[in-house]
JSON list of C-alpha atoms in Angstrom, two decimals:
[
{"chain": "A", "resi": 65, "resn": "MET", "atom": "CA", "xyz": [-11.12, -40.21, 31.59]},
{"chain": "A", "resi": 66, "resn": "ASP", "atom": "CA", "xyz": [-10.24, -40.98, 35.21]},
{"chain": "A", "resi": 67, "resn": "GLU", "atom": "CA", "xyz": [-8.55, -37.61, 35.53]},
{"chain": "A", "resi": 68, "resn": "ARG", "atom": "CA", "xyz": [-11.68, -35.85, 34.27]},
{"chain": "A", "resi": 69, "resn": "ILE", "atom": "CA", "xyz": [-13.86, -37.76, 36.75]},
{"chain": "A", "resi": 70, "resn": "ASP", "atom": "CA", "xyz": [-11.48, -36.90, 39.59]},
{"chain": "A", "resi": 71, "resn": "GLU", "atom": "CA", "xyz": [-11.59, -33.22, 38.59]},
{"chain": "A", "resi": 72, "resn": "LYS", "atom": "CA", "xyz": [-15.38, -33.19, 38.58]},
{"chain": "A", "resi": 73, "resn": "LEU", "atom": "CA", "xyz": [-15.59, -34.99, 41.95]},
{"chain": "A", "resi": 74, "resn": "GLU", "atom": "CA", "xyz": [-13.06, -32.63, 43.51]},
{"chain": "A", "resi": 75, "resn": "ARG", "atom": "CA", "xyz": [-14.83, -29.55, 42.16]},
{"chain": "A", "resi": 76, "resn": "PHE", "atom": "CA", "xyz": [-18.17, -30.86, 43.45]},
{"chain": "A", "resi": 77, "resn": "SER", "atom": "CA", "xyz": [-16.74, -31.53, 46.92]},
{"chain": "A", "resi": 78, "resn": "GLU", "atom": "CA", "xyz": [-15.15, -28.08, 47.09]},
{"chain": "A", "resi": 79, "resn": "THR", "atom": "CA", "xyz": [-18.26, -26.29, 45.86]},
{"chain": "A", "resi": 80, "resn": "MET", "atom": "CA", "xyz": [-20.85, -28.23, 47.85]},
{"chain": "A", "resi": 81, "resn": "GLU", "atom": "CA", "xyz": [-18.60, -28.87, 50.88]},
{"chain": "A", "resi": 82, "resn": "ARG", "atom": "CA", "xyz": [-19.63, -32.51, 50.95]},
{"chain": "A", "resi": 83, "resn": "ALA", "atom": "CA", "xyz": [-19.13, -35.72, 49.02]},
{"chain": "A", "resi": 84, "resn": "PRO", "atom": "CA", "xyz": [-21.59, -36.44, 46.20]},
{"chain": "A", "resi": 85, "resn": "THR", "atom": "CA", "xyz": [-24.39, -38.91, 46.73]},
{"chain": "A", "resi": 86, "resn": "PRO", "atom": "CA", "xyz": [-24.24, -42.09, 44.62]},
{"chain": "A", "resi": 87, "resn": "ARG", "atom": "CA", "xyz": [-26.71, -40.55, 42.18]},
{"chain": "A", "resi": 88, "resn": "GLU", "atom": "CA", "xyz": [-24.74, -37.30, 41.92]},
{"chain": "A", "resi": 89, "resn": "ARG", "atom": "CA", "xyz": [-21.51, -39.26, 41.46]},
{"chain": "A", "resi": 90, "resn": "TRP", "atom": "CA", "xyz": [-23.12, -41.25, 38.63]},
{"chain": "A", "resi": 91, "resn": "ARG", "atom": "CA", "xyz": [-24.13, -38.01, 36.90]},
{"chain": "A", "resi": 92, "resn": "LEU", "atom": "CA", "xyz": [-20.65, -36.55, 37.29]},
{"chain": "A", "resi": 93, "resn": "GLU", "atom": "CA", "xyz": [-19.16, -39.71, 35.80]},
{"chain": "A", "resi": 94, "resn": "ARG", "atom": "CA", "xyz": [-21.58, -39.58, 32.86]},
{"chain": "A", "resi": 95, "resn": "ASP", "atom": "CA", "xyz": [-20.66, -35.93, 32.29]},
{"chain": "A", "resi": 96, "resn": "ALA", "atom": "CA", "xyz": [-16.98, -36.89, 32.22]},
{"chain": "A", "resi": 97, "resn": "VAL", "atom": "CA", "xyz": [-17.71, -39.58, 29.63]},
{"chain": "A", "resi": 98, "resn": "LEU", "atom": "CA", "xyz": [-19.64, -37.13, 27.47]},
{"chain": "A", "resi": 99, "resn": "ASP", "atom": "CA", "xyz": [-16.81, -34.59, 27.79]},
{"chain": "A", "resi": 100, "resn": "SER", "atom": "CA", "xyz": [-14.43, -37.16, 26.31]},
{"chain": "A", "resi": 101, "resn": "ARG", "atom": "CA", "xyz": [-16.45, -37.65, 23.13]},
{"chain": "A", "resi": 102, "resn": "PRO", "atom": "CA", "xyz": [-15.64, -35.58, 20.07]},
{"chain": "A", "resi": 103, "resn": "PRO", "atom": "CA", "xyz": [-18.42, -33.26, 18.91]},
{"chain": "A", "resi": 104, "resn": "LYS", "atom": "CA", "xyz": [-20.45, -34.18, 15.83]},
{"chain": "A", "resi": 105, "resn": "THR", "atom": "CA", "xyz": [-21.57, -30.65, 15.03]},
{"chain": "A", "resi": 106, "resn": "ASP", "atom": "CA", "xyz": [-19.39, -30.36, 11.93]},
{"chain": "A", "resi": 107, "resn": "ALA", "atom": "CA", "xyz": [-20.27, -33.79, 10.61]},
{"chain": "A", "resi": 108, "resn": "ASP", "atom": "CA", "xyz": [-22.22, -34.06, 7.40]},
{"chain": "A", "resi": 109, "resn": "PRO", "atom": "CA", "xyz": [-25.38, -36.14, 8.00]},
{"chain": "A", "resi": 110, "resn": "VAL", "atom": "CA", "xyz": [-25.11, -37.76, 4.58]},
{"chain": "A", "resi": 111, "resn": "ALA", "atom": "CA", "xyz": [-21.50, -38.75, 5.24]},
{"chain": "A", "resi": 112, "resn": "LEU", "atom": "CA", "xyz": [-22.44, -40.14, 8.68]},
{"chain": "A", "resi": 113, "resn": "ARG", "atom": "CA", "xyz": [-25.20, -42.24, 7.12]},
{"chain": "A", "resi": 114, "resn": "GLU", "atom": "CA", "xyz": [-22.88, -43.56, 4.41]},
{"chain": "A", "resi": 115, "resn": "GLU", "atom": "CA", "xyz": [-20.26, -44.40, 7.04]},
{"chain": "A", "resi": 116, "resn": "ARG", "atom": "CA", "xyz": [-22.85, -46.28, 9.08]},
{"chain": "A", "resi": 117, "resn": "LEU", "atom": "CA", "xyz": [-24.02, -48.22, 6.04]},
{"chain": "A", "resi": 118, "resn": "GLU", "atom": "CA", "xyz": [-20.44, -49.34, 5.39]},
{"chain": "A", "resi": 119, "resn": "ARG", "atom": "CA", "xyz": [-20.14, -50.90, 8.87]},
{"chain": "A", "resi": 120, "resn": "PRO", "atom": "CA", "xyz": [-20.70, -54.63, 9.15]},
{"chain": "A", "resi": 121, "resn": "ASP", "atom": "CA", "xyz": [-24.13, -55.82, 10.20]},
{"chain": "A", "resi": 122, "resn": "ILE", "atom": "CA", "xyz": [-24.18, -56.85, 13.86]},
{"chain": "A", "resi": 123, "resn": "GLY", "atom": "CA", "xyz": [-27.30, -58.95, 13.48]},
{"chain": "A", "resi": 124, "resn": "VAL", "atom": "CA", "xyz": [-29.77, -56.75, 15.34]},
{"chain": "A", "resi": 125, "resn": "GLU", "atom": "CA", "xyz": [-32.72, -55.30, 13.49]},
{"chain": "A", "resi": 126, "resn": "PRO", "atom": "CA", "xyz": [-33.56, -51.66, 14.39]},
{"chain": "A", "resi": 127, "resn": "GLU", "atom": "CA", "xyz": [-37.10, -52.62, 15.41]},
{"chain": "A", "resi": 128, "resn": "ALA", "atom": "CA", "xyz": [-35.81, -55.25, 17.85]},
{"chain": "A", "resi": 129, "resn": "ALA", "atom": "CA", "xyz": [-33.37, -52.77, 19.37]},
{"chain": "A", "resi": 130, "resn": "THR", "atom": "CA", "xyz": [-36.14, -50.19, 19.75]},
{"chain": "A", "resi": 131, "resn": "GLU", "atom": "CA", "xyz": [-38.48, -52.71, 21.41]},
{"chain": "A", "resi": 132, "resn": "TRP", "atom": "CA", "xyz": [-35.73, -53.86, 23.76]},
{"chain": "A", "resi": 133, "resn": "THR", "atom": "CA", "xyz": [-34.93, -50.26, 24.76]},
{"chain": "A", "resi": 134, "resn": "ALA", "atom": "CA", "xyz": [-38.59, -49.43, 25.32]},
{"chain": "A", "resi": 135, "resn": "SER", "atom": "CA", "xyz": [-39.09, -52.51, 27.50]},
{"chain": "A", "resi": 136, "resn": "ARG", "atom": "CA", "xyz": [-36.04, -51.57, 29.60]},
{"chain": "A", "resi": 137, "resn": "ARG", "atom": "CA", "xyz": [-37.40, -48.07, 30.15]},
{"chain": "A", "resi": 138, "resn": "GLN", "atom": "CA", "xyz": [-40.83, -49.42, 31.15]},
{"chain": "A", "resi": 139, "resn": "ASN", "atom": "CA", "xyz": [-39.26, -51.76, 33.71]},
{"chain": "A", "resi": 140, "resn": "ALA", "atom": "CA", "xyz": [-36.85, -49.15, 35.10]},
{"chain": "A", "resi": 141, "resn": "VAL", "atom": "CA", "xyz": [-37.14, -48.03, 38.67]},
{"chain": "A", "resi": 142, "resn": "PRO", "atom": "CA", "xyz": [-38.54, -44.47, 38.82]},
{"chain": "A", "resi": 143, "resn": "ALA", "atom": "CA", "xyz": [-36.00, -41.78, 39.75]}
]
């Protein structure tokens, strides 16, 4: 992961001829994280659902997680 981040930062600096801003750096780091994840395009939705149902319960109801996420977005500082 660190190598991918370094590659993205180096490419940015070479292309833009400057260092990325903190916000740009954050985006480059997020891109590197996403690059490291395997694609789900070939996954069967039914199989994914069955796999999820087999995982142990972590004690958080979906509604509570949705409310928490919505409240975080409402309190976020505008970009």
